[in-house]
Short mmCIF file of N, CA and C in Angstrom, two decimals:
data_model
loop_
_atom_site.label_atom_id
_atom_site.label_comp_id
_atom_site.label_asym_id
_atom_site.label_seq_id
_atom_site.Cartn_x
_atom_site.Cartn_y
_atom_site.Cartn_z
N UNK Q 23 110.89 161.28 34.25
CA UNK Q 23 111.96 160.54 34.92
C UNK Q 23 110.79 159.21 34.78
N UNK Q 24 111.83 158.12 35.10
CA UNK Q 24 111.05 156.27 35.02
C UNK Q 24 111.26 155.78 35.81
N UNK Q 25 110.36 155.25 36.17
CA UNK Q 25 109.45 154.79 37.94
C UNK Q 25 109.57 153.58 37.31
N UNK Q 26 109.67 152.64 37.83
CA UNK Q 26 109.77 151.15 38.10
C UNK Q 26 108.60 150.56 38.11
N UNK Q 27 108.13 150.44 36.90
CA UNK Q 27 106.73 149.39 36.99
C UNK Q 27 106.29 148.87 38.65
N UNK Q 28 107.36 147.27 38.69
CA UNK Q 28 107.52 146.86 39.92
C UNK Q 28 107.40 147.51 41.37
N UNK Q 29 107.30 148.78 41.45
CA UNK Q 29 107.91 149.73 43.15
C UNK Q 29 106.21 149.77 42.72
N UNK Q 30 105.80 150.80 41.75
CA UNK Q 30 104.52 151.36 41.69
C UNK Q 30 103.25 150.32 42.16
N UNK Q 31 103.85 148.94 41.69
CA UNK Q 31 102.89 148.02 41.99
C UNK Q 31 102.86 147.82 43.37
N UNK Q 32 104.55 147.96 43.87
CA UNK Q 32 104.52 147.00 45.75
C UNK Q 32 103.97 148.47 46.35
N UNK Q 33 104.12 149.35 45.44
CA UNK Q 33 103.05 150.68 46.85
C UNK Q 33 102.40 150.69 47.24
N UNK Q 34 101.49 150.17 45.71
CA UNK Q 34 99.44 150.20 45.64
C UNK Q 34 99.30 149.20 46.60
N UNK Q 35 100.80 147.84 47.24
CA UNK Q 35 99.56 146.97 47.35
C UNK Q 35 100.28 147.44 48.77
N UNK Q 36 100.98 148.23 49.45
CA UNK Q 36 100.60 148.54 50.62
C UNK Q 36 99.88 149.17 50.62
N UNK Q 37 99.35 150.55 49.95
CA UNK Q 37 98.67 150.68 50.33
C UNK Q 37 97.09 150.56 50.95
N UNK Q 38 97.29 149.27 50.03
CA UNK Q 38 96.01 148.67 50.14
C UNK Q 38 94.81 148.01 51.43
N UNK Q 39 95.41 147.90 51.97
CA UNK Q 39 94.99 148.63 53.74
C UNK Q 39 94.80 149.97 54.03
N UNK Q 40 94.63 150.88 53.38
CA UNK Q 40 94.29 151.87 53.22
C UNK Q 40 93.31 152.49 52.85
N UNK Q 41 92.55 152.12 51.66
CA UNK Q 41 91.76 152.27 51.23
C UNK Q 41 90.96 152.32 51.73
N UNK Q 42 89.92 153.17 51.01
CA UNK Q 42 87.45 153.24 51.94
C UNK Q 42 87.71 153.72 53.05
N UNK Q 43 86.90 152.98 53.80
CA UNK Q 43 86.85 153.42 54.91
C UNK Q 43 87.78 153.32 57.02
N UNK Q 44 88.24 151.84 55.81
CA UNK Q 44 89.20 151.19 56.25
C UNK Q 44 89.91 152.13 57.43
N UNK Q 45 90.48 152.08 58.75
CA UNK Q 45 91.03 153.42 59.14
C UNK Q 45 92.22 153.14 60.06
N UNK Q 46 93.36 152.72 59.13
CA UNK Q 46 94.52 151.80 59.38
C UNK Q 46 94.37 151.59 61.21
N UNK Q 47 94.93 151.22 62.06
CA UNK Q 47 95.96 150.98 63.54
C UNK Q 47 97.64 150.27 63.17
N UNK Q 48 98.11 149.77 64.67
CA UNK Q 48 99.29 150.62 64.42
C UNK Q 48 99.85 148.75 63.49
N UNK Q 49 98.50 147.71 64.38
CA UNK Q 49 98.96 146.69 63.10
C UNK Q 49 99.38 146.33 62.21
N UNK Q 50 98.65 147.61 61.40
CA UNK Q 50 98.04 147.62 59.86
C UNK Q 50 100.20 148.31 58.63
N UNK Q 51 100.52 149.55 60.06
CA UNK Q 51 101.38 149.47 59.14
C UNK Q 51 102.20 148.92 59.14
N UNK Q 52 103.56 148.60 58.37
CA UNK Q 52 104.34 147.79 58.05
C UNK Q 52 106.01 148.24 58.80
N UNK Q 53 106.53 147.98 58.53
CA UNK Q 53 107.73 148.10 59.85
C UNK Q 53 108.63 147.88 59.00
N UNK Q 54 109.19 148.55 58.72
CA UNK Q 54 110.89 148.65 57.73
C UNK Q 54 111.83 149.54 58.59
N UNK Q 55 112.61 148.28 59.37
CA UNK Q 55 114.90 148.87 59.87
C UNK Q 55 115.66 148.92 58.99
N UNK Q 56 116.04 149.70 59.55
CA UNK Q 56 116.87 150.71 59.06
C UNK Q 56 118.67 149.93 59.06
N UNK Q 57 119.86 149.50 58.24
CA UNK Q 57 120.51 148.58 59.01
C UNK Q 57 121.67 149.09 57.60
N UNK Q 58 122.73 149.59 58.73
CA UNK Q 58 123.91 149.93 57.72
C UNK Q 58 124.65 149.48 57.88
N UNK Q 59 124.84 149.97 56.34
CA UNK Q 59 125.92 148.35 55.71
C UNK Q 59 126.92 149.31 54.96
N UNK Q 60 128.35 148.70 54.37
CA UNK Q 60 129.49 148.79 53.61
C UNK Q 60 129.01 149.76 52.67
N UNK Q 61 130.32 150.72 51.41
CA UNK Q 61 130.48 151.44 51.17
C UNK Q 61 130.79 150.71 49.44
N UNK Q 62 131.43 148.82 50.03
CA UNK Q 62 131.42 148.06 49.09
C UNK Q 62 130.73 147.42 48.96
N UNK Q 63 129.22 147.20 49.68
CA UNK Q 63 127.86 146.36 49.22
C UNK Q 63 127.34 147.53 47.89
N UNK Q 64 127.64 148.24 47.51
CA UNK Q 64 126.86 149.37 46.38
C UNK Q 64 128.25 148.95 45.57
N UNK Q 65 127.61 148.71 44.27
CA UNK Q 65 127.78 148.59 43.60
C UNK Q 65 127.10 149.81 41.90
N UNK Q 66 128.06 149.98 41.53
CA UNK Q 66 127.69 150.89 40.05
C UNK Q 66 127.38 149.77 38.48
N UNK Q 67 127.10 149.42 38.33
CA UNK Q 67 127.25 148.69 37.02
C UNK Q 67 127.59 149.84 35.93
N UNK Q 68 128.16 149.02 34.84
CA UNK Q 68 128.33 150.50 33.77
C UNK Q 68 126.42 150.69 33.05
N UNK Q 69 126.14 151.80 32.84
CA UNK Q 69 125.47 152.91 32.97
C UNK Q 69 126.35 154.30 31.77
N UNK Q 70 125.09 154.13 32.28
CA UNK Q 70 125.14 156.50 31.56
C UNK Q 70 126.21 157.08 33.08
N UNK Q 71 125.42 156.79 33.81
CA UNK Q 71 126.13 156.74 35.38
C UNK Q 71 127.32 157.44 35.46
N UNK Q 72 128.30 155.33 35.05
CA UNK Q 72 129.69 154.65 35.30
C UNK Q 72 130.20 155.63 34.41
N UNK Q 73 129.34 155.72 32.99
CA UNK Q 73 130.25 156.35 31.93
C UNK Q 73 130.21 158.15 32.51
N UNK Q 74 130.06 158.52 33.05
CA UNK Q 74 130.43 159.97 32.66
C UNK Q 74 131.04 159.96 34.72
N UNK Q 75 130.66 159.37 35.81
CA UNK Q 75 131.31 159.27 36.54
C UNK Q 75 133.29 159.03 35.71
N UNK Q 76 133.34 158.40 34.64
CA UNK Q 76 134.78 157.41 34.59
C UNK Q 76 135.29 158.88 33.90
N UNK Q 77 134.44 159.16 33.16
CA UNK Q 77 134.39 160.69 32.45
C UNK Q 77 135.12 162.26 32.99
N UNK Q 78 134.77 161.81 34.69
CA UNK Q 78 135.13 163.36 35.72
C UNK Q 78 135.92 162.96 35.73
N UNK Q 79 136.76 161.60 36.12
CA UNK Q 79 137.19 161.28 36.66
C UNK Q 79 138.49 161.84 35.86
N UNK Q 80 138.76 161.68 34.05
CA UNK Q 80 139.55 161.25 33.81
C UNK Q 80 139.67 162.52 33.18
N UNK Q 81 138.82 164.33 33.43
CA UNK Q 81 139.08 165.13 33.54
C UNK Q 81 139.31 165.79 34.53
N UNK Q 82 138.69 165.50 36.32
CA UNK Q 82 139.99 165.67 37.48
C UNK Q 82 141.33 165.06 37.40
N UNK Q 83 142.04 163.97 36.16
CA UNK Q 83 143.55 163.22 36.98
C UNK Q 83 144.04 164.37 35.49
N UNK Q 84 143.84 164.91 34.67
CA UNK Q 84 144.23 165.98 33.63
C UNK Q 84 144.23 166.87 33.83
N UNK Q 85 144.29 167.59 34.95
CA UNK Q 85 144.19 168.72 35.09
C UNK Q 85 146.01 169.31 35.77
N UNK Q 86 146.23 169.94 35.51
CA UNK Q 86 147.64 170.87 35.48
C UNK Q 86 147.30 170.39 37.18
N UNK Q 87 148.27 169.97 37.46
CA UNK Q 87 148.56 170.76 39.95
C UNK Q 87 148.95 171.84 39.73
N UNK Q 88 150.42 172.13 39.83
CA UNK Q 88 151.29 172.95 39.50
C UNK Q 88 150.53 174.30 38.50
N UNK Q 89 149.82 173.94 38.37
CA UNK Q 89 148.97 175.95 37.27
C UNK Q 89 147.99 176.17 38.49
N UNK Q 90 147.27 174.99 38.99
CA UNK Q 90 145.90 174.91 40.02
C UNK Q 90 146.92 175.57 40.93
N UNK Q 91 147.30 175.06 41.29
CA UNK Q 91 148.71 176.38 42.47
C UNK Q 91 149.60 177.30 42.03
N UNK Q 92 148.79 177.75 41.40
CA UNK Q 92 149.97 178.86 40.58
C UNK Q 92 149.58 180.27 41.62
N UNK Q 93 148.25 180.36 41.59
CA UNK Q 93 148.34 182.01 42.92
C UNK Q 93 148.72 181.66 43.44
N UNK Q 94 147.62 180.61 44.65
CA UNK Q 94 148.30 180.07 46.24
C UNK Q 94 150.00 181.02 45.78
N UNK Q 95 150.09 179.93 44.93
CA UNK Q 95 151.65 180.18 45.65
C UNK Q 95 151.96 182.20 45.54
N UNK Q 96 151.64 181.97 44.35
CA UNK Q 96 151.65 183.68 43.78
C UNK Q 96 151.49 185.25 45.32
N UNK Q 97 150.49 184.16 45.88
CA UNK Q 97 149.75 185.73 46.48
C UNK Q 97 150.43 184.66 48.31
N UNK Q 98 151.22 184.24 48.12
CA UNK Q 98 152.28 184.09 49.55
C UNK Q 98 153.26 183.71 49.75
N UNK Q 99 153.59 184.97 48.49
CA UNK Q 99 155.26 185.29 48.18
C UNK Q 99 156.39 184.21 47.81
N UNK Q 100 155.84 183.40 47.09
CA UNK Q 100 156.16 182.50 46.84
C UNK Q 100 155.90 182.41 45.20
N UNK Q 101 157.49 181.90 45.05
CA UNK Q 101 157.63 181.60 43.11
C UNK Q 101 157.48 180.78 42.11
N UNK Q 102 155.79 181.24 41.23
CA UNK Q 102 155.43 179.96 40.51
C UNK Q 102 156.15 179.28 38.92
N UNK Q 103 156.68 178.90 38.90
CA UNK Q 103 157.20 178.42 36.79
C UNK Q 103 155.48 178.13 36.18
N UNK Q 104 155.08 177.96 36.82
CA UNK Q 104 153.12 177.57 35.61
C UNK Q 104 152.02 178.84 35.19
N UNK Q 105 152.26 178.12 34.08
CA UNK Q 105 151.60 179.76 34.04
C UNK Q 105 150.08 179.80 34.35
N UNK Q 106 150.07 180.73 34.86
CA UNK Q 106 148.35 181.08 35.20
C UNK Q 106 147.33 180.96 34.03
N UNK Q 107 146.32 179.85 35.10
CA UNK Q 107 145.31 179.70 34.67
C UNK Q 107 144.22 180.50 34.41
N UNK Q 108 143.18 180.67 33.52
CA UNK Q 108 141.72 181.54 32.70
C UNK Q 108 140.80 181.64 33.41
N UNK Q 109 139.95 182.71 32.79
CA UNK Q 109 139.01 182.96 33.61
C UNK Q 109 138.46 181.84 34.59
N UNK Q 110 138.41 181.98 35.32
CA UNK Q 110 137.02 182.57 37.03
C UNK Q 110 138.44 182.63 37.95
N UNK Q 111 139.65 181.15 36.87
CA UNK Q 111 141.24 180.74 37.76
C UNK Q 111 141.73 182.64 37.06
N UNK Q 112 142.34 183.66 36.80
CA UNK Q 112 143.29 184.09 36.57
C UNK Q 112 143.29 185.06 37.41
N UNK Q 113 144.66 185.03 37.55
CA UNK Q 113 144.87 186.11 39.08
C UNK Q 113 144.39 187.95 38.91
N UNK Q 114 143.89 187.75 38.24
CA UNK Q 114 142.92 189.70 38.28
C UNK Q 114 141.37 189.12 38.43
N UNK Q 115 140.62 188.02 38.65
CA UNK Q 115 139.76 188.12 38.64
C UNK Q 115 139.07 187.09 40.67
N UNK Q 116 137.80 188.50 41.70
CA UNK Q 116 137.97 187.98 42.14
C UNK Q 116 137.48 186.32 42.96
N UNK Q 117 137.56 185.81 41.89
CA UNK Q 117 136.72 184.72 41.85
C UNK Q 117 138.03 183.40 41.77
N UNK Q 118 139.18 183.37 41.95
CA UNK Q 118 139.66 182.99 41.66
C UNK Q 118 140.20 182.16 42.76
N UNK Q 119 140.23 180.48 42.60
CA UNK Q 119 140.62 179.91 43.88
C UNK Q 119 139.69 178.90 44.01
N UNK Q 120 137.91 179.93 43.20
CA UNK Q 120 136.85 179.07 43.32
C UNK Q 120 136.65 177.74 42.62
N UNK Q 121 137.38 177.55 41.31
CA UNK Q 121 137.91 175.57 41.18
C UNK Q 121 138.11 175.55 41.42
N UNK Q 122 139.25 175.77 42.00
CA UNK Q 122 140.53 175.11 42.66
C UNK Q 122 140.01 174.29 44.01
N UNK Q 123 138.83 174.88 44.50
CA UNK Q 123 137.80 173.98 46.32
C UNK Q 123 137.21 173.10 45.25
N UNK Q 124 136.17 172.89 44.02
CA UNK Q 124 136.32 171.92 43.41
C UNK Q 124 136.39 170.66 43.35
N UNK Q 125 138.02 171.54 42.92
CA UNK Q 125 138.75 169.89 42.70
C UNK Q 125 139.92 169.38 44.05
N UNK Q 126 139.19 170.34 45.47
CA UNK Q 126 140.61 169.38 46.16
C UNK Q 126 139.17 168.64 46.83
N UNK Q 127 138.00 169.44 46.45
CA UNK Q 127 136.19 168.41 47.30
C UNK Q 127 136.57 167.08 45.70
N UNK Q 128 135.97 167.33 44.95
CA UNK Q 128 136.87 165.96 44.08
C UNK Q 128 137.59 165.69 44.54
N UNK Q 129 138.54 165.46 44.48
CA UNK Q 129 140.09 164.70 45.32
C UNK Q 129 140.25 164.14 46.40
#
């Protein structure tokens, strides 16, 4: 885990009034007010996190929606021309639909 040294110094500075026998009172405790902000105010700079986000986005967009819907169509009696997925999404597996739920959450 990487910790910003400036953050540690700032936290230590805040703790100074409480070190030793000094007993803090209400005026010693800093007050922080939470302010709402728009999602657009947050920017993810280029980093390994944004690279992973881009990789995941590309993967999600590469999935064939027709294949993801195959089991749902078959279960509801609708025809499906798509090839069934394998693994957890195989028609004979009790967990089918599990991955599709993750897909729906991601999109």
